[in-house]
Amino acid sequence: QMFQKTEGNIQKLGEQWIIFEDFLADFETIEQEEWSIYRRKPYIFADFLSKWETKSSNMVTIPAMRIKKQIEKYRGILPILTMLQSDSLSDKHWMSLFSILELPSKSYHNIVLSDVLNYAPKFLEYSSEVKAIINQAYSEQIVRQAITELEQWAVLANLKLFTHTDSRNEAIMLIKDFQESLNKIGDNQ
């Protein structure tokens, strides 16, 4: 009878750990998501955390406590994940981030969610440097957009000229609608 009781306890403990295995299986699927895809669908991770928070909320087992601890840890890094979803970050910026964090460099297209999650403590530790790189990337993006818009305007700009005779009776070419052209240049500065 003692063996049956021990076997029952072992089986009960094994059943408790099944939920943790399920949690890990779900997590492994999400953490392998390519960063370029994840940043467009950040709700995937938030939904995962909410789902498992709900599942483990009424449980007081050791596996449930471990799940809750993991969820709390990941909730703490959601602000960093949100910052890193910026469209402004290019390969160059990611290389700078990995360099500052003293991590092995990876191309932007090879980064998966687990790369960010695994190094979350470093991202948090260097959060001011990370923010500075993100701000720099944002500024660079604005400048690139402005230059592109200016180049497009320069290609499309068509200054209408007309002939005018000056005070020495010489013909010179002047811009018709000069003020409008000047305003357009001002808009594109």
mmCIF file with all atom_site columns, C-alpha atoms in Angstrom:
data_model
loop_
_atom_site.group_PDB
_atom_site.id
_atom_site.type_symbol
_atom_site.label_atom_id
_atom_site.label_alt_id
_atom_site.label_comp_id
_atom_site.label_asym_id
_atom_site.label_entity_id
_atom_site.label_seq_id
_atom_site.pdbx_PDB_ins_code
_atom_site.Cartn_x
_atom_site.Cartn_y
_atom_site.Cartn_z
_atom_site.occupancy
_atom_site.B_iso_or_equiv
_atom_site.pdbx_formal_charge
_atom_site.auth_seq_id
_atom_site.auth_comp_id
_atom_site.auth_asym_id
_atom_site.auth_atom_id
_atom_site.pdbx_PDB_model_num
ATOM 1   C CA . GLN A 1 1   ? 0.000  0.000  0.000   1.00 0.00 ? 1   GLN A CA 1
ATOM 2   C CA . MET A 1 2   ? 2.929  2.350  0.666   1.00 0.00 ? 2   MET A CA 1
ATOM 3   C CA . PHE A 1 3   ? 4.163  1.754  -2.890  1.00 0.00 ? 3   PHE A CA 1
ATOM 4   C CA . GLN A 1 4   ? 0.730  2.567  -4.293  1.00 0.00 ? 4   GLN A CA 1
ATOM 5   C CA . LYS A 1 5   ? 0.615  5.773  -2.273  1.00 0.00 ? 5   LYS A CA 1
ATOM 6   C CA . THR A 1 6   ? 4.109  6.753  -3.458  1.00 0.00 ? 6   THR A CA 1
ATOM 7   C CA . GLU A 1 7   ? 3.188  5.870  -7.039  1.00 0.00 ? 7   GLU A CA 1
ATOM 8   C CA . GLY A 1 8   ? 0.034  7.992  -6.731  1.00 0.00 ? 8   GLY A CA 1
ATOM 9   C CA . ASN A 1 9   ? 2.078  10.937 -5.419  1.00 0.00 ? 9   ASN A CA 1
ATOM 10  C CA . ILE A 1 10  ? 4.593  10.598 -8.251  1.00 0.00 ? 10  ILE A CA 1
ATOM 11  C CA . GLN A 1 11  ? 1.792  10.444 -10.809 1.00 0.00 ? 11  GLN A CA 1
ATOM 12  C CA . LYS A 1 12  ? 0.114  13.494 -9.247  1.00 0.00 ? 12  LYS A CA 1
ATOM 13  C CA . LEU A 1 13  ? 3.388  15.458 -9.339  1.00 0.00 ? 13  LEU A CA 1
ATOM 14  C CA . GLY A 1 14  ? 3.957  14.379 -12.936 1.00 0.00 ? 14  GLY A CA 1
ATOM 15  C CA . GLU A 1 15  ? 0.518  15.670 -13.918 1.00 0.00 ? 15  GLU A CA 1
ATOM 16  C CA . GLN A 1 16  ? 1.307  19.005 -12.261 1.00 0.00 ? 16  GLN A CA 1
ATOM 17  C CA . TRP A 1 17  ? 4.432  19.386 -14.411 1.00 0.00 ? 17  TRP A CA 1
ATOM 18  C CA . ILE A 1 18  ? 2.501  18.721 -17.645 1.00 0.00 ? 18  ILE A CA 1
ATOM 19  C CA . ILE A 1 19  ? 1.214  22.313 -17.541 1.00 0.00 ? 19  ILE A CA 1
ATOM 20  C CA . PHE A 1 20  ? 4.814  23.557 -17.384 1.00 0.00 ? 20  PHE A CA 1
ATOM 21  C CA . GLU A 1 21  ? 5.718  21.400 -20.388 1.00 0.00 ? 21  GLU A CA 1
ATOM 22  C CA . ASP A 1 22  ? 2.747  22.887 -22.262 1.00 0.00 ? 22  ASP A CA 1
ATOM 23  C CA . PHE A 1 23  ? 3.906  26.384 -21.289 1.00 0.00 ? 23  PHE A CA 1
ATOM 24  C CA . LEU A 1 24  ? 7.413  25.663 -22.587 1.00 0.00 ? 24  LEU A CA 1
ATOM 25  C CA . ALA A 1 25  ? 6.083  24.180 -25.836 1.00 0.00 ? 25  ALA A CA 1
ATOM 26  C CA . ASP A 1 26  ? 3.969  27.309 -26.445 1.00 0.00 ? 26  ASP A CA 1
ATOM 27  C CA . PHE A 1 27  ? 6.902  29.524 -25.556 1.00 0.00 ? 27  PHE A CA 1
ATOM 28  C CA . GLU A 1 28  ? 9.302  27.696 -27.906 1.00 0.00 ? 28  GLU A CA 1
ATOM 29  C CA . THR A 1 29  ? 6.933  28.288 -30.805 1.00 0.00 ? 29  THR A CA 1
ATOM 30  C CA . ILE A 1 30  ? 6.727  32.006 -30.092 1.00 0.00 ? 30  ILE A CA 1
ATOM 31  C CA . GLU A 1 31  ? 10.403 32.587 -29.321 1.00 0.00 ? 31  GLU A CA 1
ATOM 32  C CA . GLN A 1 32  ? 11.438 31.238 -32.737 1.00 0.00 ? 32  GLN A CA 1
ATOM 33  C CA . GLU A 1 33  ? 9.373  33.920 -34.485 1.00 0.00 ? 33  GLU A CA 1
ATOM 34  C CA . GLU A 1 34  ? 11.540 36.086 -36.743 1.00 0.00 ? 34  GLU A CA 1
ATOM 35  C CA . TRP A 1 35  ? 11.928 39.556 -35.263 1.00 0.00 ? 35  TRP A CA 1
ATOM 36  C CA . SER A 1 36  ? 10.945 41.224 -38.523 1.00 0.00 ? 36  SER A CA 1
ATOM 37  C CA . ILE A 1 37  ? 7.620  39.376 -38.358 1.00 0.00 ? 37  ILE A CA 1
ATOM 38  C CA . TYR A 1 38  ? 7.141  39.656 -34.599 1.00 0.00 ? 38  TYR A CA 1
ATOM 39  C CA . ARG A 1 39  ? 7.559  43.433 -34.549 1.00 0.00 ? 39  ARG A CA 1
ATOM 40  C CA . ARG A 1 40  ? 4.549  43.702 -36.878 1.00 0.00 ? 40  ARG A CA 1
ATOM 41  C CA . LYS A 1 41  ? 2.481  41.406 -34.615 1.00 0.00 ? 41  LYS A CA 1
ATOM 42  C CA . PRO A 1 42  ? 3.561  42.142 -31.019 1.00 0.00 ? 42  PRO A CA 1
ATOM 43  C CA . TYR A 1 43  ? 0.180  41.041 -29.714 1.00 0.00 ? 43  TYR A CA 1
ATOM 44  C CA . ILE A 1 44  ? 1.320  37.423 -30.177 1.00 0.00 ? 44  ILE A CA 1
ATOM 45  C CA . PHE A 1 45  ? 3.611  37.606 -27.160 1.00 0.00 ? 45  PHE A CA 1
ATOM 46  C CA . ALA A 1 46  ? 1.180  39.687 -25.082 1.00 0.00 ? 46  ALA A CA 1
ATOM 47  C CA . ASP A 1 47  ? -1.605 37.187 -25.846 1.00 0.00 ? 47  ASP A CA 1
ATOM 48  C CA . PHE A 1 48  ? 0.704  34.316 -24.877 1.00 0.00 ? 48  PHE A CA 1
ATOM 49  C CA . LEU A 1 49  ? 1.468  35.983 -21.526 1.00 0.00 ? 49  LEU A CA 1
ATOM 50  C CA . SER A 1 50  ? -2.209 36.724 -20.851 1.00 0.00 ? 50  SER A CA 1
ATOM 51  C CA . LYS A 1 51  ? -3.242 33.181 -21.750 1.00 0.00 ? 51  LYS A CA 1
ATOM 52  C CA . TRP A 1 52  ? -0.751 31.607 -19.379 1.00 0.00 ? 52  TRP A CA 1
ATOM 53  C CA . GLU A 1 53  ? -1.383 34.152 -16.656 1.00 0.00 ? 53  GLU A CA 1
ATOM 54  C CA . THR A 1 54  ? -5.046 33.134 -16.745 1.00 0.00 ? 54  THR A CA 1
ATOM 55  C CA . LYS A 1 55  ? -4.248 29.407 -16.855 1.00 0.00 ? 55  LYS A CA 1
ATOM 56  C CA . SER A 1 56  ? -1.900 29.548 -13.891 1.00 0.00 ? 56  SER A CA 1
ATOM 57  C CA . SER A 1 57  ? -3.714 32.156 -11.796 1.00 0.00 ? 57  SER A CA 1
ATOM 58  C CA . ASN A 1 58  ? -5.689 29.738 -9.600  1.00 0.00 ? 58  ASN A CA 1
ATOM 59  C CA . MET A 1 59  ? -2.916 27.192 -9.236  1.00 0.00 ? 59  MET A CA 1
ATOM 60  C CA . VAL A 1 60  ? -0.537 27.017 -6.304  1.00 0.00 ? 60  VAL A CA 1
ATOM 61  C CA . THR A 1 61  ? 1.777  24.283 -7.540  1.00 0.00 ? 61  THR A CA 1
ATOM 62  C CA . ILE A 1 62  ? 5.508  24.649 -8.064  1.00 0.00 ? 62  ILE A CA 1
ATOM 63  C CA . PRO A 1 63  ? 5.155  24.497 -11.867 1.00 0.00 ? 63  PRO A CA 1
ATOM 64  C CA . ALA A 1 64  ? 2.447  27.189 -11.783 1.00 0.00 ? 64  ALA A CA 1
ATOM 65  C CA . MET A 1 65  ? 4.678  29.375 -9.610  1.00 0.00 ? 65  MET A CA 1
ATOM 66  C CA . ARG A 1 66  ? 7.510  28.993 -12.137 1.00 0.00 ? 66  ARG A CA 1
ATOM 67  C CA . ILE A 1 67  ? 5.138  29.958 -14.951 1.00 0.00 ? 67  ILE A CA 1
ATOM 68  C CA . LYS A 1 68  ? 4.017  33.027 -12.983 1.00 0.00 ? 68  LYS A CA 1
ATOM 69  C CA . LYS A 1 69  ? 7.644  34.007 -12.362 1.00 0.00 ? 69  LYS A CA 1
ATOM 70  C CA . GLN A 1 70  ? 8.465  33.721 -16.089 1.00 0.00 ? 70  GLN A CA 1
ATOM 71  C CA . ILE A 1 71  ? 5.393  35.768 -16.996 1.00 0.00 ? 71  ILE A CA 1
ATOM 72  C CA . GLU A 1 72  ? 6.377  38.474 -14.517 1.00 0.00 ? 72  GLU A CA 1
ATOM 73  C CA . LYS A 1 73  ? 9.898  38.543 -15.968 1.00 0.00 ? 73  LYS A CA 1
ATOM 74  C CA . TYR A 1 74  ? 8.585  38.886 -19.539 1.00 0.00 ? 74  TYR A CA 1
ATOM 75  C CA . ARG A 1 75  ? 6.035  41.553 -18.587 1.00 0.00 ? 75  ARG A CA 1
ATOM 76  C CA . GLY A 1 76  ? 8.978  43.567 -17.251 1.00 0.00 ? 76  GLY A CA 1
ATOM 77  C CA . ILE A 1 77  ? 10.668 43.621 -20.651 1.00 0.00 ? 77  ILE A CA 1
ATOM 78  C CA . LEU A 1 78  ? 7.613  44.497 -22.729 1.00 0.00 ? 78  LEU A CA 1
ATOM 79  C CA . PRO A 1 79  ? 8.623  48.202 -22.792 1.00 0.00 ? 79  PRO A CA 1
ATOM 80  C CA . ILE A 1 80  ? 12.025 47.260 -24.288 1.00 0.00 ? 80  ILE A CA 1
ATOM 81  C CA . LEU A 1 81  ? 10.314 45.025 -26.861 1.00 0.00 ? 81  LEU A CA 1
ATOM 82  C CA . THR A 1 82  ? 8.019  47.911 -27.771 1.00 0.00 ? 82  THR A CA 1
ATOM 83  C CA . MET A 1 83  ? 10.972 50.290 -28.242 1.00 0.00 ? 83  MET A CA 1
ATOM 84  C CA . LEU A 1 84  ? 12.826 47.780 -30.418 1.00 0.00 ? 84  LEU A CA 1
ATOM 85  C CA . GLN A 1 85  ? 9.850  47.437 -32.785 1.00 0.00 ? 85  GLN A CA 1
ATOM 86  C CA . SER A 1 86  ? 10.745 50.756 -34.370 1.00 0.00 ? 86  SER A CA 1
ATOM 87  C CA . ASP A 1 87  ? 10.755 50.857 -38.176 1.00 0.00 ? 87  ASP A CA 1
ATOM 88  C CA . SER A 1 88  ? 13.747 53.170 -37.909 1.00 0.00 ? 88  SER A CA 1
ATOM 89  C CA . LEU A 1 89  ? 16.164 50.471 -36.764 1.00 0.00 ? 89  LEU A CA 1
ATOM 90  C CA . SER A 1 90  ? 18.294 49.249 -39.641 1.00 0.00 ? 90  SER A CA 1
ATOM 91  C CA . ASP A 1 91  ? 20.951 46.542 -39.779 1.00 0.00 ? 91  ASP A CA 1
ATOM 92  C CA . LYS A 1 92  ? 23.518 49.172 -38.789 1.00 0.00 ? 92  LYS A CA 1
ATOM 93  C CA . HIS A 1 93  ? 21.565 50.068 -35.654 1.00 0.00 ? 93  HIS A CA 1
ATOM 94  C CA . TRP A 1 94  ? 21.086 46.447 -34.658 1.00 0.00 ? 94  TRP A CA 1
ATOM 95  C CA . MET A 1 95  ? 24.827 45.904 -35.037 1.00 0.00 ? 95  MET A CA 1
ATOM 96  C CA . SER A 1 96  ? 25.398 48.918 -32.754 1.00 0.00 ? 96  SER A CA 1
ATOM 97  C CA . LEU A 1 97  ? 22.941 47.531 -30.219 1.00 0.00 ? 97  LEU A CA 1
ATOM 98  C CA . PHE A 1 98  ? 24.617 44.126 -30.166 1.00 0.00 ? 98  PHE A CA 1
ATOM 99  C CA . SER A 1 99  ? 28.037 45.781 -29.931 1.00 0.00 ? 99  SER A CA 1
ATOM 100 C CA . ILE A 1 100 ? 27.051 47.944 -26.950 1.00 0.00 ? 100 ILE A CA 1
ATOM 101 C CA . LEU A 1 101 ? 25.468 44.949 -25.242 1.00 0.00 ? 101 LEU A CA 1
ATOM 102 C CA . GLU A 1 102 ? 28.627 42.921 -26.000 1.00 0.00 ? 102 GLU A CA 1
ATOM 103 C CA . LEU A 1 103 ? 26.607 40.255 -27.784 1.00 0.00 ? 103 LEU A CA 1
ATOM 104 C CA . PRO A 1 104 ? 27.458 38.312 -30.928 1.00 0.00 ? 104 PRO A CA 1
ATOM 105 C CA . SER A 1 105 ? 26.435 40.406 -33.922 1.00 0.00 ? 105 SER A CA 1
ATOM 106 C CA . LYS A 1 106 ? 23.533 39.243 -36.072 1.00 0.00 ? 106 LYS A CA 1
ATOM 107 C CA . SER A 1 107 ? 21.955 40.534 -39.215 1.00 0.00 ? 107 SER A CA 1
ATOM 108 C CA . TYR A 1 108 ? 18.530 42.069 -38.679 1.00 0.00 ? 108 TYR A CA 1
ATOM 109 C CA . HIS A 1 109 ? 16.973 39.381 -40.864 1.00 0.00 ? 109 HIS A CA 1
ATOM 110 C CA . ASN A 1 110 ? 18.451 36.614 -38.677 1.00 0.00 ? 110 ASN A CA 1
ATOM 111 C CA . ILE A 1 111 ? 17.202 37.969 -35.351 1.00 0.00 ? 111 ILE A CA 1
ATOM 112 C CA . VAL A 1 112 ? 14.448 35.978 -33.688 1.00 0.00 ? 112 VAL A CA 1
ATOM 113 C CA . LEU A 1 113 ? 12.368 36.923 -30.665 1.00 0.00 ? 113 LEU A CA 1
ATOM 114 C CA . SER A 1 114 ? 14.451 34.675 -28.411 1.00 0.00 ? 114 SER A CA 1
ATOM 115 C CA . ASP A 1 115 ? 17.543 36.768 -29.215 1.00 0.00 ? 115 ASP A CA 1
ATOM 116 C CA . VAL A 1 116 ? 15.864 39.740 -27.600 1.00 0.00 ? 116 VAL A CA 1
ATOM 117 C CA . LEU A 1 117 ? 14.211 37.776 -24.785 1.00 0.00 ? 117 LEU A CA 1
ATOM 118 C CA . ASN A 1 118 ? 17.398 35.932 -23.827 1.00 0.00 ? 118 ASN A CA 1
ATOM 119 C CA . TYR A 1 119 ? 19.328 39.184 -23.594 1.00 0.00 ? 119 TYR A CA 1
ATOM 120 C CA . ALA A 1 120 ? 16.536 41.168 -21.950 1.00 0.00 ? 120 ALA A CA 1
ATOM 121 C CA . PRO A 1 121 ? 18.565 41.781 -18.771 1.00 0.00 ? 121 PRO A CA 1
ATOM 122 C CA . LYS A 1 122 ? 21.330 43.367 -20.882 1.00 0.00 ? 122 LYS A CA 1
ATOM 123 C CA . PHE A 1 123 ? 18.807 45.463 -22.806 1.00 0.00 ? 123 PHE A CA 1
ATOM 124 C CA . LEU A 1 124 ? 17.419 46.674 -19.475 1.00 0.00 ? 124 LEU A CA 1
ATOM 125 C CA . GLU A 1 125 ? 20.887 47.289 -18.031 1.00 0.00 ? 125 GLU A CA 1
ATOM 126 C CA . TYR A 1 126 ? 21.868 49.413 -21.034 1.00 0.00 ? 126 TYR A CA 1
ATOM 127 C CA . SER A 1 127 ? 18.432 50.924 -21.575 1.00 0.00 ? 127 SER A CA 1
ATOM 128 C CA . SER A 1 128 ? 19.729 54.515 -21.841 1.00 0.00 ? 128 SER A CA 1
ATOM 129 C CA . GLU A 1 129 ? 22.203 53.488 -24.583 1.00 0.00 ? 129 GLU A CA 1
ATOM 130 C CA . VAL A 1 130 ? 19.481 51.478 -26.325 1.00 0.00 ? 130 VAL A CA 1
ATOM 131 C CA . LYS A 1 131 ? 17.146 54.497 -26.223 1.00 0.00 ? 131 LYS A CA 1
ATOM 132 C CA . ALA A 1 132 ? 19.911 56.706 -27.629 1.00 0.00 ? 132 ALA A CA 1
ATOM 133 C CA . ILE A 1 133 ? 20.429 54.358 -30.597 1.00 0.00 ? 133 ILE A CA 1
ATOM 134 C CA . ILE A 1 134 ? 16.682 54.173 -31.216 1.00 0.00 ? 134 ILE A CA 1
ATOM 135 C CA . ASN A 1 135 ? 16.411 57.971 -31.091 1.00 0.00 ? 135 ASN A CA 1
ATOM 136 C CA . GLN A 1 136 ? 19.370 58.284 -33.454 1.00 0.00 ? 136 GLN A CA 1
ATOM 137 C CA . ALA A 1 137 ? 17.752 55.797 -35.829 1.00 0.00 ? 137 ALA A CA 1
ATOM 138 C CA . TYR A 1 138 ? 14.503 57.760 -35.718 1.00 0.00 ? 138 TYR A CA 1
ATOM 139 C CA . SER A 1 139 ? 16.327 61.019 -36.456 1.00 0.00 ? 139 SER A CA 1
ATOM 140 C CA . GLU A 1 140 ? 18.203 59.432 -39.350 1.00 0.00 ? 140 GLU A CA 1
ATOM 141 C CA . GLN A 1 141 ? 14.942 58.111 -40.755 1.00 0.00 ? 141 GLN A CA 1
ATOM 142 C CA . ILE A 1 142 ? 13.386 61.588 -40.669 1.00 0.00 ? 142 ILE A CA 1
ATOM 143 C CA . VAL A 1 143 ? 16.416 63.042 -42.479 1.00 0.00 ? 143 VAL A CA 1
ATOM 144 C CA . ARG A 1 144 ? 16.311 60.247 -45.098 1.00 0.00 ? 144 ARG A CA 1
ATOM 145 C CA . GLN A 1 145 ? 12.606 60.876 -45.684 1.00 0.00 ? 145 GLN A CA 1
ATOM 146 C CA . ALA A 1 146 ? 13.185 64.616 -46.036 1.00 0.00 ? 146 ALA A CA 1
ATOM 147 C CA . ILE A 1 147 ? 16.006 64.079 -48.530 1.00 0.00 ? 147 ILE A CA 1
ATOM 148 C CA . THR A 1 148 ? 13.857 61.657 -50.519 1.00 0.00 ? 148 THR A CA 1
ATOM 149 C CA . GLU A 1 149 ? 10.973 64.134 -50.595 1.00 0.00 ? 149 GLU A CA 1
ATOM 150 C CA . LEU A 1 150 ? 13.327 66.924 -51.663 1.00 0.00 ? 150 LEU A CA 1
ATOM 151 C CA . GLU A 1 151 ? 14.813 64.764 -54.419 1.00 0.00 ? 151 GLU A CA 1
ATOM 152 C CA . GLN A 1 152 ? 11.338 63.853 -55.637 1.00 0.00 ? 152 GLN A CA 1
ATOM 153 C CA . TRP A 1 153 ? 10.327 67.512 -55.640 1.00 0.00 ? 153 TRP A CA 1
ATOM 154 C CA . ALA A 1 154 ? 13.523 68.466 -57.499 1.00 0.00 ? 154 ALA A CA 1
ATOM 155 C CA . VAL A 1 155 ? 12.707 65.936 -60.215 1.00 0.00 ? 155 VAL A CA 1
ATOM 156 C CA . LEU A 1 156 ? 9.126  67.127 -60.513 1.00 0.00 ? 156 LEU A CA 1
ATOM 157 C CA . ALA A 1 157 ? 9.807  70.836 -60.050 1.00 0.00 ? 157 ALA A CA 1
ATOM 158 C CA . ASN A 1 158 ? 9.128  72.763 -63.177 1.00 0.00 ? 158 ASN A CA 1
ATOM 159 C CA . LEU A 1 159 ? 10.033 76.420 -63.107 1.00 0.00 ? 159 LEU A CA 1
ATOM 160 C CA . LYS A 1 160 ? 8.092  78.385 -65.681 1.00 0.00 ? 160 LYS A CA 1
ATOM 161 C CA . LEU A 1 161 ? 10.215 81.125 -67.197 1.00 0.00 ? 161 LEU A CA 1
ATOM 162 C CA . PHE A 1 162 ? 9.305  84.190 -69.175 1.00 0.00 ? 162 PHE A CA 1
ATOM 163 C CA . THR A 1 163 ? 11.354 86.793 -70.993 1.00 0.00 ? 163 THR A CA 1
ATOM 164 C CA . HIS A 1 164 ? 11.633 90.244 -69.476 1.00 0.00 ? 164 HIS A CA 1
ATOM 165 C CA . THR A 1 165 ? 13.484 93.299 -70.707 1.00 0.00 ? 165 THR A CA 1
ATOM 166 C CA . ASP A 1 166 ? 15.594 94.958 -68.035 1.00 0.00 ? 166 ASP A CA 1
ATOM 167 C CA . SER A 1 167 ? 16.490 98.653 -67.616 1.00 0.00 ? 167 SER A CA 1
ATOM 168 C CA . ARG A 1 168 ? 19.386 98.324 -70.124 1.00 0.00 ? 168 ARG A CA 1
ATOM 169 C CA . ASN A 1 169 ? 17.036 96.872 -72.723 1.00 0.00 ? 169 ASN A CA 1
ATOM 170 C CA . GLU A 1 170 ? 18.536 93.400 -72.356 1.00 0.00 ? 170 GLU A CA 1
ATOM 171 C CA . ALA A 1 171 ? 16.335 90.327 -72.378 1.00 0.00 ? 171 ALA A CA 1
ATOM 172 C CA . ILE A 1 172 ? 16.551 88.222 -69.233 1.00 0.00 ? 172 ILE A CA 1
ATOM 173 C CA . MET A 1 173 ? 14.688 85.111 -68.151 1.00 0.00 ? 173 MET A CA 1
ATOM 174 C CA . LEU A 1 174 ? 12.655 85.397 -64.954 1.00 0.00 ? 174 LEU A CA 1
ATOM 175 C CA . ILE A 1 175 ? 10.698 82.811 -63.021 1.00 0.00 ? 175 ILE A CA 1
ATOM 176 C CA . LYS A 1 176 ? 6.964  83.135 -63.488 1.00 0.00 ? 176 LYS A CA 1
ATOM 177 C CA . ASP A 1 177 ? 5.054  82.727 -60.198 1.00 0.00 ? 177 ASP A CA 1
ATOM 178 C CA . PHE A 1 178 ? 8.280  83.361 -58.297 1.00 0.00 ? 178 PHE A CA 1
ATOM 179 C CA . GLN A 1 179 ? 6.547  83.623 -54.891 1.00 0.00 ? 179 GLN A CA 1
ATOM 180 C CA . GLU A 1 180 ? 4.814  80.279 -55.372 1.00 0.00 ? 180 GLU A CA 1
ATOM 181 C CA . SER A 1 181 ? 8.140  78.634 -56.281 1.00 0.00 ? 181 SER A CA 1
ATOM 182 C CA . LEU A 1 182 ? 9.816  80.257 -53.292 1.00 0.00 ? 182 LEU A CA 1
ATOM 183 C CA . ASN A 1 183 ? 7.043  79.016 -50.989 1.00 0.00 ? 183 ASN A CA 1
ATOM 184 C CA . LYS A 1 184 ? 7.450  75.488 -52.359 1.00 0.00 ? 184 LYS A CA 1
ATOM 185 C CA . ILE A 1 185 ? 11.188 75.610 -51.706 1.00 0.00 ? 185 ILE A CA 1
ATOM 186 C CA . GLY A 1 186 ? 10.469 76.812 -48.160 1.00 0.00 ? 186 GLY A CA 1
ATOM 187 C CA . ASP A 1 187 ? 8.037  73.930 -47.638 1.00 0.00 ? 187 ASP A CA 1
ATOM 188 C CA . ASN A 1 188 ? 10.732 71.462 -48.665 1.00 0.00 ? 188 ASN A CA 1
ATOM 189 C CA . GLN A 1 189 ? 13.499 72.839 -46.465 1.00 0.00 ? 189 GLN A CA 1
#
